[in-house]
N, CA and C of each residue as an Amber inpcrd file, in Angstrom:
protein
   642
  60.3040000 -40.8580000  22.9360000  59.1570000 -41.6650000  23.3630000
  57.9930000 -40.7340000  23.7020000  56.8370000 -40.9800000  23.3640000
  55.5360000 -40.4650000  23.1940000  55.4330000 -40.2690000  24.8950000
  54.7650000 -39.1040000  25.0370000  54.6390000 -39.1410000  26.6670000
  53.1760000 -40.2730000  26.7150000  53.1260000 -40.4050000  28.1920000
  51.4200000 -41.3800000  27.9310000  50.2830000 -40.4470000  28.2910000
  49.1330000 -40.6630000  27.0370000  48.0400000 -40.0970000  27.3420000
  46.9610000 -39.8730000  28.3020000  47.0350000 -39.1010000  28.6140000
  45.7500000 -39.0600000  29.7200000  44.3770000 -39.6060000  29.5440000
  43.3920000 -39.9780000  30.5620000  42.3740000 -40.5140000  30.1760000
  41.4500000 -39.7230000  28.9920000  41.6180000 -38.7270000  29.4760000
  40.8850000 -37.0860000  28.8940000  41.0570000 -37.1040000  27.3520000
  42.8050000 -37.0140000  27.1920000  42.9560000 -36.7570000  26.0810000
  42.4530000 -37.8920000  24.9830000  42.7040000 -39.1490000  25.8010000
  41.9030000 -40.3780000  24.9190000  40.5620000 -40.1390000  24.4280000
  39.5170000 -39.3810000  25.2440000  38.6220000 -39.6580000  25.1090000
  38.8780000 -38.4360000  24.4380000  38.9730000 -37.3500000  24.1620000
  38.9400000 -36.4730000  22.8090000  39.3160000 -37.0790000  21.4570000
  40.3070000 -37.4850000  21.6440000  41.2700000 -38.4450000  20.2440000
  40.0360000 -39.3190000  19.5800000  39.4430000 -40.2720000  20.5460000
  38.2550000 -40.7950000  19.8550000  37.1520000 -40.0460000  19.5280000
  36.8870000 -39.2130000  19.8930000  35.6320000 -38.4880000  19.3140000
  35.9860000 -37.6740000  18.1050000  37.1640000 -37.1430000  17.9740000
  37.7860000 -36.9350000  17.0080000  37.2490000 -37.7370000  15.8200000
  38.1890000 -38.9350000  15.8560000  38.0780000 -39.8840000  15.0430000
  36.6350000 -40.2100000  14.7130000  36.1710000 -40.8010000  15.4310000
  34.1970000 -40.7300000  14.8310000  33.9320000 -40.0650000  14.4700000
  34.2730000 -38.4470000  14.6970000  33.4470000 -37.1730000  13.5810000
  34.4270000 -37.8700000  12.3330000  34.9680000 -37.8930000  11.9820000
  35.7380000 -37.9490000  10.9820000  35.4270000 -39.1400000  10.1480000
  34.6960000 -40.0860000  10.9990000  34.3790000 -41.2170000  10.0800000
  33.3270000 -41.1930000   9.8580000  32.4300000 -40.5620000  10.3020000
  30.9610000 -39.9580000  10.0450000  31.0140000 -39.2930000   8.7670000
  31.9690000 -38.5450000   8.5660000  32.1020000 -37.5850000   7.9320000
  32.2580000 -38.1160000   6.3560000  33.4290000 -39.3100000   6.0200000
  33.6710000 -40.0360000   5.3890000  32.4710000 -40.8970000   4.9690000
  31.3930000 -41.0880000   5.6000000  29.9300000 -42.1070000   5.2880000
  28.7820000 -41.1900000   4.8510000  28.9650000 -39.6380000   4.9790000
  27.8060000 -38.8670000   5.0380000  27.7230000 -39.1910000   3.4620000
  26.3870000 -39.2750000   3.0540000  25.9070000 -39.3160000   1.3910000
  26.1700000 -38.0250000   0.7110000  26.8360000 -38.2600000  -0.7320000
  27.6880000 -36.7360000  -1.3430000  26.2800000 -35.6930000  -1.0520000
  26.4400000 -35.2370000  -1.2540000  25.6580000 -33.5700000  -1.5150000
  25.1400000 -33.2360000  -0.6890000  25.0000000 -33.9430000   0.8130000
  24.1980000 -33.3890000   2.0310000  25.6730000 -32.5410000   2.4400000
  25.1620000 -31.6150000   2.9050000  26.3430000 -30.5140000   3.8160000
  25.5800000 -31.1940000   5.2600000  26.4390000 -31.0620000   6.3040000
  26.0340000 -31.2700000   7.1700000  25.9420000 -29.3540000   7.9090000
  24.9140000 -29.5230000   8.6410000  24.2960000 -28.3260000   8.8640000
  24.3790000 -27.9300000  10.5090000  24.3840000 -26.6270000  11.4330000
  25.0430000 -26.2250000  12.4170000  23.6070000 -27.0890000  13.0770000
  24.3490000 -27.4160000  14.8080000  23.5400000 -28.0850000  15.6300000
  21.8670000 -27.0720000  15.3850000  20.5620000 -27.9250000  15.8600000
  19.8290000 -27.2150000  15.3680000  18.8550000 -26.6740000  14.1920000
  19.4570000 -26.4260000  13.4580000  19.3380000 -25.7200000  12.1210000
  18.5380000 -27.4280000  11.3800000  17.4080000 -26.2410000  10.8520000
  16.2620000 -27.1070000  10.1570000  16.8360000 -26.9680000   8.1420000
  17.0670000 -28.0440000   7.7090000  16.8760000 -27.7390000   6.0490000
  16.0110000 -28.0800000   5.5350000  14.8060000 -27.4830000   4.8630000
  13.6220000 -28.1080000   4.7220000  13.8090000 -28.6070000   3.0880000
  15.1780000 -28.1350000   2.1120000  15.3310000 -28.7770000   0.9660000
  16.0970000 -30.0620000   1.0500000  16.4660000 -30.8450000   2.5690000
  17.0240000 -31.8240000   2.7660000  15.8610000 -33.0950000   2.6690000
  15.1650000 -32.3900000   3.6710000  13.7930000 -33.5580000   3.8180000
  13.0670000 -33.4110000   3.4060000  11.7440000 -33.9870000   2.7940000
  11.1520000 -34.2980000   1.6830000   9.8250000 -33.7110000   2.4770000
   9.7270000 -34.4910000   3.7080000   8.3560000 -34.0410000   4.9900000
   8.3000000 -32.9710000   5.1530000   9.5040000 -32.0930000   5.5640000
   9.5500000 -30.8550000   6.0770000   9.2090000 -29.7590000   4.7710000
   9.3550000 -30.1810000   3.4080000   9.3240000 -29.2100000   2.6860000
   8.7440000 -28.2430000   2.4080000   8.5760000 -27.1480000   2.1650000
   7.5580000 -26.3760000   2.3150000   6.7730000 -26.3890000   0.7630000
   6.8410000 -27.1250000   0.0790000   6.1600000 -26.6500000  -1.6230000
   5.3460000 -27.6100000  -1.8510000   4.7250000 -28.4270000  -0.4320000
   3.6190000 -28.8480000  -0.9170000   2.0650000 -28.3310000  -1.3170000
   1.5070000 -28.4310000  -2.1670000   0.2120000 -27.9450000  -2.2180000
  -0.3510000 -27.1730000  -1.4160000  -1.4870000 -26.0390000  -0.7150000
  -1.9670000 -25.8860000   0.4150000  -3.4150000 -26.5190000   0.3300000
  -4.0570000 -27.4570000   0.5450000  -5.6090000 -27.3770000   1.4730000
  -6.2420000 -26.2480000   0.6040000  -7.5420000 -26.4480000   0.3070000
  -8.3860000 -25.2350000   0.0000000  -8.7170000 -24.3930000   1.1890000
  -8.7600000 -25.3180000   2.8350000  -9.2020000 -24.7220000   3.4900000
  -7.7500000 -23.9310000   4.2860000  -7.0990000 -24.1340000   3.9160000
  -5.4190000 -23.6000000   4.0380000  -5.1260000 -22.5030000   3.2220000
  -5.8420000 -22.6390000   2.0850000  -5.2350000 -21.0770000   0.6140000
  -6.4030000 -20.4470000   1.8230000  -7.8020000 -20.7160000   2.1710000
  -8.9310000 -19.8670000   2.5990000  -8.2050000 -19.0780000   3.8590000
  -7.8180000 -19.8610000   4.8400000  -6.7030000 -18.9680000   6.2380000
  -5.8190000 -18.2050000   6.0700000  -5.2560000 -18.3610000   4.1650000
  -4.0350000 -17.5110000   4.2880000  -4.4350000 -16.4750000   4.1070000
  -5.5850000 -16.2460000   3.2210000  -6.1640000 -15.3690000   2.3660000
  -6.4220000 -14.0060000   3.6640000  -7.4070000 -15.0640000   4.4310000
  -7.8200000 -14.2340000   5.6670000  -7.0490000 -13.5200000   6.5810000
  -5.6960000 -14.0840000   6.6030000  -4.5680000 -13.6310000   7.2260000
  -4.3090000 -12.5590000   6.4540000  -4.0600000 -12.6110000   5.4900000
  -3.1200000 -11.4040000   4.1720000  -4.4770000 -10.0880000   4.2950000
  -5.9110000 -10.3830000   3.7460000  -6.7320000  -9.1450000   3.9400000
  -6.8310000  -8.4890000   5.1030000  -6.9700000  -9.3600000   6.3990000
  -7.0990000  -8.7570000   7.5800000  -5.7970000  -7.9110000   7.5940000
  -4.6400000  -8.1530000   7.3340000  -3.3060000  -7.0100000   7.7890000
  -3.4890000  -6.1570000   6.6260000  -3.7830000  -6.4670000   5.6660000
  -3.9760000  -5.0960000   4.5320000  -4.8220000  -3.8150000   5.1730000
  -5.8960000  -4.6000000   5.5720000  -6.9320000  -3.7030000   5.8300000
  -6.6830000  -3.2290000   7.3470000  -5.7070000  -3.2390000   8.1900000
  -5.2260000  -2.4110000   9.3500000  -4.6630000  -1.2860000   8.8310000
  -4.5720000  -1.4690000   7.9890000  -3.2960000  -0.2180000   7.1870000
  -4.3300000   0.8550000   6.7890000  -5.0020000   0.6110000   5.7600000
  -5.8840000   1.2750000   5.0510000  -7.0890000   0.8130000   4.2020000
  -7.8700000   1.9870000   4.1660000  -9.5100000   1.2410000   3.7120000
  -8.9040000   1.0470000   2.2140000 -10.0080000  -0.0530000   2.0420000
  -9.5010000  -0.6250000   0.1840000 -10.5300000  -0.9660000  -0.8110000
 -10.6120000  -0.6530000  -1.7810000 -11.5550000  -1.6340000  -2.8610000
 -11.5110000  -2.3480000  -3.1190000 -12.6580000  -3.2830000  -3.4670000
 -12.5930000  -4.6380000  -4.0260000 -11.3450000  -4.5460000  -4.7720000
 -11.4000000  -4.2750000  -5.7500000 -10.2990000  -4.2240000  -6.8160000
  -9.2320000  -4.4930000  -6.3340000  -8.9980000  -3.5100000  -5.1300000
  -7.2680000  -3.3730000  -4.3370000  -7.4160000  -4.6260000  -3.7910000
  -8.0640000  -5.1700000  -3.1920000  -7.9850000  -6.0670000  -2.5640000
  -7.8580000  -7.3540000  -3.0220000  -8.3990000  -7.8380000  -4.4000000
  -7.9890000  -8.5220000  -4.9660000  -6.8440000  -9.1760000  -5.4430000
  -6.4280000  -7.4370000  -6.2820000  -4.9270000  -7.6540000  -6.3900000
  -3.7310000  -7.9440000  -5.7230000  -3.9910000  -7.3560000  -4.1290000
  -3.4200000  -7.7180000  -3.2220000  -3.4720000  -9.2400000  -3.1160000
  -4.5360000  -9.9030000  -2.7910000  -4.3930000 -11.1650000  -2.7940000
  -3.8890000 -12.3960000  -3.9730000  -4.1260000 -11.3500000  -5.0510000
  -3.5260000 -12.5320000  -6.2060000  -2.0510000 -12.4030000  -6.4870000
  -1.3860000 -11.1110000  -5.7440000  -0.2480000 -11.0070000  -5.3540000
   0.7970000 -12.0100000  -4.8520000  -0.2230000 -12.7170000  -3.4570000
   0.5190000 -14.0690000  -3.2190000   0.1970000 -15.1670000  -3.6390000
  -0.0170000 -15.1130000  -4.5880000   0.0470000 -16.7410000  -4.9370000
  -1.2190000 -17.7300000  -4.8040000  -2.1830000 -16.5800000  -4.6880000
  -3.6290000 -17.4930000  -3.9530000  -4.4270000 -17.3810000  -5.4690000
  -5.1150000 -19.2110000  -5.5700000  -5.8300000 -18.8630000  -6.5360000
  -6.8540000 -18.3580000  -6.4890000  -7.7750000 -18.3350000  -8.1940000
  -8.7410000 -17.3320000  -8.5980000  -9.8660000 -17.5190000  -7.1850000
 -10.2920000 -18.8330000  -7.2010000 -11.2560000 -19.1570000  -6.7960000
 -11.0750000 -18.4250000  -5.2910000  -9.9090000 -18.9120000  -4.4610000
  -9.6210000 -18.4540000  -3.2950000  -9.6990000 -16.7360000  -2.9180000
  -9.5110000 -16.1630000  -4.0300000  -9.0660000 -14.4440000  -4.0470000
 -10.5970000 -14.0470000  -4.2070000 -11.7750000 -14.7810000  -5.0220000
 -13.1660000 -14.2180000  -5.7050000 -13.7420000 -14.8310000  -4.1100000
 -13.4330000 -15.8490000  -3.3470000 -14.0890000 -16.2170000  -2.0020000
 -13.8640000 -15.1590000  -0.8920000 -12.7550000 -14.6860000  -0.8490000
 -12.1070000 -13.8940000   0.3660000 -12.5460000 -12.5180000  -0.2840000
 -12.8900000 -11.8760000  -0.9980000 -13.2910000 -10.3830000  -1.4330000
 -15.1310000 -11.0080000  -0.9940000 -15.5160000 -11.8600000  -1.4370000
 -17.0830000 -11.5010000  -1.0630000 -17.3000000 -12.0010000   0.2790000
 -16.4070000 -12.7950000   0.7850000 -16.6710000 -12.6110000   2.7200000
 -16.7490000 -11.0930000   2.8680000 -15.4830000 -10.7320000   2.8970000
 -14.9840000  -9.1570000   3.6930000 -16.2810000  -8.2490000   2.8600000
 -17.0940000  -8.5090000   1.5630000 -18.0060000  -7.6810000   1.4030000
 -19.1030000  -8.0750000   2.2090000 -19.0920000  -9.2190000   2.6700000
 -20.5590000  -9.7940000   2.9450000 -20.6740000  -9.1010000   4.6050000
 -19.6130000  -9.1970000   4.9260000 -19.4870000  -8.5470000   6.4500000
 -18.8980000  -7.1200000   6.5480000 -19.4620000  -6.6100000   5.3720000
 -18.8090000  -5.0490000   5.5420000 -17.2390000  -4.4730000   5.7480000
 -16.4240000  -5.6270000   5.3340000 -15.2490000  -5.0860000   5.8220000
 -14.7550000  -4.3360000   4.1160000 -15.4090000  -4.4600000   3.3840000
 -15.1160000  -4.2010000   1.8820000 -16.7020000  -3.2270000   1.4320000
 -16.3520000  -2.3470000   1.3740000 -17.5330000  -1.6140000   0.4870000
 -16.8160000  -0.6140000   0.0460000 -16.8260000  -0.1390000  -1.8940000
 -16.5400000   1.0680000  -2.1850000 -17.8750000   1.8250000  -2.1010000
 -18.5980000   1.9940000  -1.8380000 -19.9370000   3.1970000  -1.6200000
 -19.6720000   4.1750000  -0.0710000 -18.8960000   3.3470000   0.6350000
 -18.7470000   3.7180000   1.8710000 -17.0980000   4.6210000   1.5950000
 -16.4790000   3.6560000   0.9890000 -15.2050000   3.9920000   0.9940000
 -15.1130000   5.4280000  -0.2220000 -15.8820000   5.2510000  -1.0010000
 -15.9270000   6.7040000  -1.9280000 -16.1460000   8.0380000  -1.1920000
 -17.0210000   7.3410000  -0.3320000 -17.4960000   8.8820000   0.7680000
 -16.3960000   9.3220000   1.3910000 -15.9120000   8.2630000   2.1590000
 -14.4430000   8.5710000   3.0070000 -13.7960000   8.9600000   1.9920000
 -12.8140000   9.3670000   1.1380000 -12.0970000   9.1370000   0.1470000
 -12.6580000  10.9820000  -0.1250000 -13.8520000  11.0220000  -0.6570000
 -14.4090000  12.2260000  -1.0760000 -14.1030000  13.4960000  -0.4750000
 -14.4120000  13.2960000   1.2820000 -14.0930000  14.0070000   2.4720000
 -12.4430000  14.2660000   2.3820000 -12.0820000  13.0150000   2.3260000
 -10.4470000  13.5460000   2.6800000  -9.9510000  14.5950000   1.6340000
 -10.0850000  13.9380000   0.4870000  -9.1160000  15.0090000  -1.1250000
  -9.9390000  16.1520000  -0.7280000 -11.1260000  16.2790000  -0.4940000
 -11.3060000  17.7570000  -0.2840000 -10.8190000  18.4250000   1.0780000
 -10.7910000  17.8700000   2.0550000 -10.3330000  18.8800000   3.3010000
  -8.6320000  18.3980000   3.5180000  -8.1840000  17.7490000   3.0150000
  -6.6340000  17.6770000   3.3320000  -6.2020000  17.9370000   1.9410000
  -6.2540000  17.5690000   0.8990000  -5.6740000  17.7430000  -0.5460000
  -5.6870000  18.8280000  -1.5260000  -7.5250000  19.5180000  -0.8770000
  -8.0570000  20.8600000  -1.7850000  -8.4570000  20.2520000  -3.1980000
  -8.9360000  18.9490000  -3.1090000  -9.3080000  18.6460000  -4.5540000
 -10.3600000  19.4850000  -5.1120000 -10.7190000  19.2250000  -6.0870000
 -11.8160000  19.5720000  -7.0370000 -12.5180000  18.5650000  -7.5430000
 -13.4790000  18.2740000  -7.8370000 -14.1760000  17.4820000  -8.9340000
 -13.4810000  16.4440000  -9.8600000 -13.6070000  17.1270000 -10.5180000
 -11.9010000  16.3630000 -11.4520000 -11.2100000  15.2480000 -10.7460000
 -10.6220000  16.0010000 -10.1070000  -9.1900000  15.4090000  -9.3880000
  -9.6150000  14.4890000  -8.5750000 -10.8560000  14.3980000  -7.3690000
 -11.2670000  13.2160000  -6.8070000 -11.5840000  12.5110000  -7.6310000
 -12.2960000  12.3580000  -8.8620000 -12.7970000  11.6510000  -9.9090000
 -11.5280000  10.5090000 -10.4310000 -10.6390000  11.6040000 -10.3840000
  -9.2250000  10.9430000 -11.0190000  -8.5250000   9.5690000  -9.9520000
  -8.5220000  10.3900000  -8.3300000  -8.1460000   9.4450000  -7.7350000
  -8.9750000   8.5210000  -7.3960000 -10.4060000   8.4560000  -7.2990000
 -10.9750000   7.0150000  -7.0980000 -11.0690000   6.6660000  -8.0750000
 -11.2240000   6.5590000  -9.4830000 -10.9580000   5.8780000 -10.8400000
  -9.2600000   5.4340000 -10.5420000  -8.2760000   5.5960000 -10.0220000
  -7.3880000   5.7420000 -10.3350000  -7.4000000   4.1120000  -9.0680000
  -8.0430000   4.3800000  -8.0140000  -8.2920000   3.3540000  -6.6090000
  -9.0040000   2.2380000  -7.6060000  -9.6200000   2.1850000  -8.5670000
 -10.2110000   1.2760000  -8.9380000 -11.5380000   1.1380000  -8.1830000
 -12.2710000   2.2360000  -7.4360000 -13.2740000   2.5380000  -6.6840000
 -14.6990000   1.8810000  -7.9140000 -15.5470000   1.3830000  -7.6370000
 -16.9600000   0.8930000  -8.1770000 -17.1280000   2.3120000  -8.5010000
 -18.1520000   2.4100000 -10.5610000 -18.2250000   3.1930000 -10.8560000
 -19.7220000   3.7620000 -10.2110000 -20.3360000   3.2660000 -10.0870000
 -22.0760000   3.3210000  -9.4150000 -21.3060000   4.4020000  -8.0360000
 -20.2650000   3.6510000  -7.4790000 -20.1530000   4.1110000  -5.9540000
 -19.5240000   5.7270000  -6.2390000 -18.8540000   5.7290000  -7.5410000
 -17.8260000   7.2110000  -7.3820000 -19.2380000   8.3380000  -8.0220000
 -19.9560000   7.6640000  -8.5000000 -21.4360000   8.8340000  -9.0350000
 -22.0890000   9.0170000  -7.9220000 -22.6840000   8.2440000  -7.0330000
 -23.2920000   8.4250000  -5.7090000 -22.4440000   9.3130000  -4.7900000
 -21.3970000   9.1980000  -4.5790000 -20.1700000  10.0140000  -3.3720000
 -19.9040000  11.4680000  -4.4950000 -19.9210000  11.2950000  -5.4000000
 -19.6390000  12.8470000  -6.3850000 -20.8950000  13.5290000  -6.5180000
 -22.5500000  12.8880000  -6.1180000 -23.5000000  13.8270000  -6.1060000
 -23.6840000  14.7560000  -4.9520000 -22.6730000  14.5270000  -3.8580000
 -23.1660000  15.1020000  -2.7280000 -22.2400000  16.4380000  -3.1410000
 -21.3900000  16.7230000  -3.9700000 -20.7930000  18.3480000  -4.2120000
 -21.4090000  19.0350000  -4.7540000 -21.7750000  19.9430000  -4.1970000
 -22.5500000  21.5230000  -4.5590000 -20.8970000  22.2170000  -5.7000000
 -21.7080000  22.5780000  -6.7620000 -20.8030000  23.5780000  -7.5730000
 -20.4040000  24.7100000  -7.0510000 -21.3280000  25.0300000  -6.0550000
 -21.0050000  26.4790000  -5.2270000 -20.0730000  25.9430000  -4.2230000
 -20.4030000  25.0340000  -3.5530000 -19.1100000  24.5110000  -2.3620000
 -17.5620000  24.4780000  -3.1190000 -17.7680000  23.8590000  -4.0350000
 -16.4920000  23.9170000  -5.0720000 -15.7440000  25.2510000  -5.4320000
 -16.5880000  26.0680000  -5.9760000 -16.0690000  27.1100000  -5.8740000
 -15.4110000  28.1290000  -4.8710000 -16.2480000  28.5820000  -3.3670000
 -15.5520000  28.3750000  -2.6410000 -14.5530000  28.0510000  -1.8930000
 -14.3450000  26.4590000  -2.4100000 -12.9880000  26.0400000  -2.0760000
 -12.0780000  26.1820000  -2.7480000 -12.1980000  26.4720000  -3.9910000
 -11.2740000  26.9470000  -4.9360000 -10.5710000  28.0960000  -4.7940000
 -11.8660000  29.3400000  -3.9220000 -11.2810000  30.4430000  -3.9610000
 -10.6440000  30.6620000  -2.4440000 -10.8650000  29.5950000  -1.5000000
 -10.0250000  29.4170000  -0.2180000  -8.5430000  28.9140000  -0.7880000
  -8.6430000  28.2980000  -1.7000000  -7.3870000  27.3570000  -1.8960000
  -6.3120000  28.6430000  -2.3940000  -7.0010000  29.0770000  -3.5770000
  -6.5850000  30.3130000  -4.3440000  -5.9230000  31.4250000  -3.2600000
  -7.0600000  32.1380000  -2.0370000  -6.5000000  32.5960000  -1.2000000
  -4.8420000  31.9310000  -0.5740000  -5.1710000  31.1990000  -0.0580000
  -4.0700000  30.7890000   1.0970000  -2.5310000  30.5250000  -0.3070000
  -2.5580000  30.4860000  -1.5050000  -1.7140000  30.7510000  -2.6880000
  -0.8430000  31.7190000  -3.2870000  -2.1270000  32.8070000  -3.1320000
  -1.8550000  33.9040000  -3.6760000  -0.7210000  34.9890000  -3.4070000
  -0.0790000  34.8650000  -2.0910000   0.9170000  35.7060000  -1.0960000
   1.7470000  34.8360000  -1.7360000   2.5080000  33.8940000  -2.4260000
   3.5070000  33.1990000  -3.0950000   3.7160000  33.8190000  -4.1050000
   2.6850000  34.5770000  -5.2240000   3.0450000  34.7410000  -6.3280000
   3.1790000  36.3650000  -6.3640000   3.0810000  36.9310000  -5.3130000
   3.3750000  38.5050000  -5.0920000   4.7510000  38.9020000  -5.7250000
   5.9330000  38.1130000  -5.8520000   6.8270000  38.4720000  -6.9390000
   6.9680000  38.5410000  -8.5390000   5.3940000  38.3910000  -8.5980000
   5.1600000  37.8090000 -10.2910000   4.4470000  39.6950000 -10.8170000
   4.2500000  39.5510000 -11.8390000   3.4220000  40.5650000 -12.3350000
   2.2680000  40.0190000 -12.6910000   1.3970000  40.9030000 -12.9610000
  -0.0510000  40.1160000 -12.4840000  -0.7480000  39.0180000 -13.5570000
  -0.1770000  39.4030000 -15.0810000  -0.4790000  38.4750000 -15.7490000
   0.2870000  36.8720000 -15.5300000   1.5720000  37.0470000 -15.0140000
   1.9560000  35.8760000 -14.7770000   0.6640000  35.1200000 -13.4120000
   0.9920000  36.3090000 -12.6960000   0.1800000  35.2750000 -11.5020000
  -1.0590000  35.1210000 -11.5070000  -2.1100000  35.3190000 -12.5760000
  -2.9350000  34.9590000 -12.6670000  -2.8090000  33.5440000 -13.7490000
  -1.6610000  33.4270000 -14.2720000  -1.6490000  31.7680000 -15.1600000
  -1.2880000  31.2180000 -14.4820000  -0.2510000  31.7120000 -13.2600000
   0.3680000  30.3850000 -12.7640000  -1.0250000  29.8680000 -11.5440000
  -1.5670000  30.5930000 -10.5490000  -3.1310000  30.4660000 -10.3220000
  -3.8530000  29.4610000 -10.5360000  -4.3000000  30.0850000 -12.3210000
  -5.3100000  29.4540000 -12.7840000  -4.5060000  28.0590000 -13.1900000
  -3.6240000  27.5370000 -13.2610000  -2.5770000  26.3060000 -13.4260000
  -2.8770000  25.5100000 -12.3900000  -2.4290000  26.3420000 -10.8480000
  -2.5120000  25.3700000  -9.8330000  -4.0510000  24.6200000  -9.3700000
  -4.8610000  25.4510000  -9.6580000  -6.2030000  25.0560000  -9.2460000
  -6.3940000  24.4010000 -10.1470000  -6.0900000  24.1170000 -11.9720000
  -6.4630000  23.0750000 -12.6300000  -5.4220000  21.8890000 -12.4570000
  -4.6420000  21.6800000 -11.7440000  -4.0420000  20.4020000 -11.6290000
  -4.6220000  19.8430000 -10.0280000  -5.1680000  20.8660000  -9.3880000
  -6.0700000  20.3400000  -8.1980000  -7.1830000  19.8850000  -8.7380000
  -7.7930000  19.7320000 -10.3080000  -9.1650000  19.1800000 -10.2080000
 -10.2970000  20.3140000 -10.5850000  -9.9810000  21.2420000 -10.5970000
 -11.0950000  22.3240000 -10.3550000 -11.6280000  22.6150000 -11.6340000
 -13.1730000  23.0190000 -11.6110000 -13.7360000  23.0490000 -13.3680000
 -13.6660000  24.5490000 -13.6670000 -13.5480000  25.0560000 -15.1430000
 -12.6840000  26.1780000 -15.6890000 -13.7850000  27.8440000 -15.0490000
 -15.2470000  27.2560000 -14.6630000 -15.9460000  28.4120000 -13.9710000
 -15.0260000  28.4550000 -12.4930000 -15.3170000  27.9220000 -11.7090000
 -14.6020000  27.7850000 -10.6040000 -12.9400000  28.2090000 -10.2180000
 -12.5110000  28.0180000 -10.9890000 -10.9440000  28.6360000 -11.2700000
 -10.8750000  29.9910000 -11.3960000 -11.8960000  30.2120000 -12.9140000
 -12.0410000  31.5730000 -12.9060000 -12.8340000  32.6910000 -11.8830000
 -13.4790000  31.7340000 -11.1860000 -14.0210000  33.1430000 -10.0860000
 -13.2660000  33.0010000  -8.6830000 -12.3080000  32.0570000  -8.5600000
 -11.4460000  32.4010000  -7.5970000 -10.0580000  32.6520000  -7.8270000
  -9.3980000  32.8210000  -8.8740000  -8.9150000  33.4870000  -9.5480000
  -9.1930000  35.0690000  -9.6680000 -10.4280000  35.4190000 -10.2590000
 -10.7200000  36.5910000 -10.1790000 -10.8830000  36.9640000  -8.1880000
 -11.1760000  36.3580000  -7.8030000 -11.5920000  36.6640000  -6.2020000
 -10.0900000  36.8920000  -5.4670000  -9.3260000  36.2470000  -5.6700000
  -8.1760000  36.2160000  -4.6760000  -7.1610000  36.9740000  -5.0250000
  -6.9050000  37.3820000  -6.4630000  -6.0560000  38.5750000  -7.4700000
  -6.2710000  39.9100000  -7.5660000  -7.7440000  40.4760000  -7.1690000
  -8.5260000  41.4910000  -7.3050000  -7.8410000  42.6090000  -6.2930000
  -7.5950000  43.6100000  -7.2030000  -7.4000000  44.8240000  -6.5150000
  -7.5130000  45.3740000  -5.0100000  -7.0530000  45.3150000  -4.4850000
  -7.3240000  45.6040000  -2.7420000  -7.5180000  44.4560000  -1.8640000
  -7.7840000  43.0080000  -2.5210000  -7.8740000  41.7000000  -1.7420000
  -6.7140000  41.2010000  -1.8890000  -6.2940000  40.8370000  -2.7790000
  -5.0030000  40.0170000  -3.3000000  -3.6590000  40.6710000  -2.8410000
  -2.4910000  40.2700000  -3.1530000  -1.4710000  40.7370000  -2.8330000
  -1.1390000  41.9000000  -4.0330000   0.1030000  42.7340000  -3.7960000
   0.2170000  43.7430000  -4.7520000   1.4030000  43.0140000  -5.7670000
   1.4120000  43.3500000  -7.2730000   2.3870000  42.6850000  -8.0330000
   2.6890000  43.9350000  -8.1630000   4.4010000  42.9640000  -8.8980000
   4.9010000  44.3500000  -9.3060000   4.9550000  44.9320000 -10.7600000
C-alpha cells in the first residue's frame, strides 16, 4: 500500500503534471527557451531585420564615424569605406562624410600634413615613400601636392644621410662594396630619390666617418 502523500508532495506532483501538459500544447517548432531569455526569431515585433528610418541609418552612421575617428585620423575615402562596411546606404555614407567634412572632423589637407610629419620623424621616409603611403590612405590628390611642397631636397638629403648614419655600424661585417648596395637598398625602399641616397651613402661610408670593413 502506497504510503499517503503529503500536502507538499501533492503540490509538486501537480505542477509536474501542468509542465508536462503545457509541454504537449506548445506549437511544433517553438523550443521553449530558459526563464528570461529574449528570441527575437520567435516574435515577429521583436525582430531585429526590420528596415532602419533614414533618420536611424543617419544615428548609426554617426555612431560608427565618431568611434572610428577616436582611434585614428582618416580620409574621406577611409571613411567611407568604413561606413559602407556596415550596411549603410549610398545616400547615408555620401551624408555622414560631408557632415564630419563640414565640421572639420574630416579633412585630408590637414591630415596629409600630419601624416607628412610622422613618416618623416618616426619612419625616416623619403619622398617617394610618403607619396606611396598617402596614395596608398587614399589621401585627396590636391591635398598630397600641397603637404609634399613643404620638403626641401636638401632636408631630404640630410635625412637620408642621418638615417644612413644611425645604419651604417650594422654593415661593418660586410666589405665595402657590399655595404654600400645593401645602404643604397635600404634608403631606396625608405622612399629616398637616387641623388640623395647617393650623397648619404657617400657621407656615412667615407673613410674615417663610417665604420671600418673588412
Amino acid at each position: 500500500m502506497s504510503p499517503r502523500e503529503s500536502p507538499a508532495m501533492k503540490k509538486m506532483r501537480a505542477l509536474v503534471e501542468a509542465a508536462a501538459d503545457s509541454a504537449e500544447h506548445r506549437p511544433a517548432g517553438r523550443e521553449r527557451r530558459p526563464y528570461g531569455q529574449k528570441s527575437y526569431a520567435e516574435d515577429p515585433i521583436e525582430a531585429d531585420d526590420a528596415p532602419l528610418s533614414a533618420a536611424e541609418m543617419a544615428a548609426r552612421a554617426e555612431r560608427v564615424s565618431m568611434s572610428a575617428l577616436t582611434r585614428k585620423g582618416m580620409s574621406s575615402w577611409e571613411m567611407a569605406e568604413r561606413l559602407r562596411s556596415q550596411d549603410l546606404d549610398a545616400e547615408t555614407v555620401a551624408n555622414e562624410v560631408a557632415r564630419l567634412e563640414g565640421v572639420g572632423l574630416l579633412n585630408d589637407f590637414e591630415l596629409a600634413e600630419t601624416l607628412v610629419r610622422t613618416l618623416q620623424d618616426r619612419k625616416g621616409l623619403g619622398r617617394s615613400g610618403i607619396t606611396a603611403e598617402l596614395r596608398r590612405r587614399h589621401v585627396e590628390q590636391s591635398a598630397i601636392d600641397e603637404a609634399l611642397e613643404a620638403l626641401d631636397s636638401d632636408d631630404e638629403t640630410a635625412r637620408a644621410l642621418e638615417i644612413a648614419l644611425k645604419r651604417a655600424p650594422q654593415l661593418r661585417s660586410l666589405d665595402s662594396a657590399t655595404a654600400h648596395r645593401r645602404l643604397s637598398a635600404f634608403l631606396m625602399r625608405k622612399g629616398y630619390s637616387g641623388s640623395a641616397i647617393s650623397a648619404a651613402v657617400a657621407g656615412a661610408l667615407e673613410p674615417g666617418r663610417g665604420p671600418r670593413f673588412r
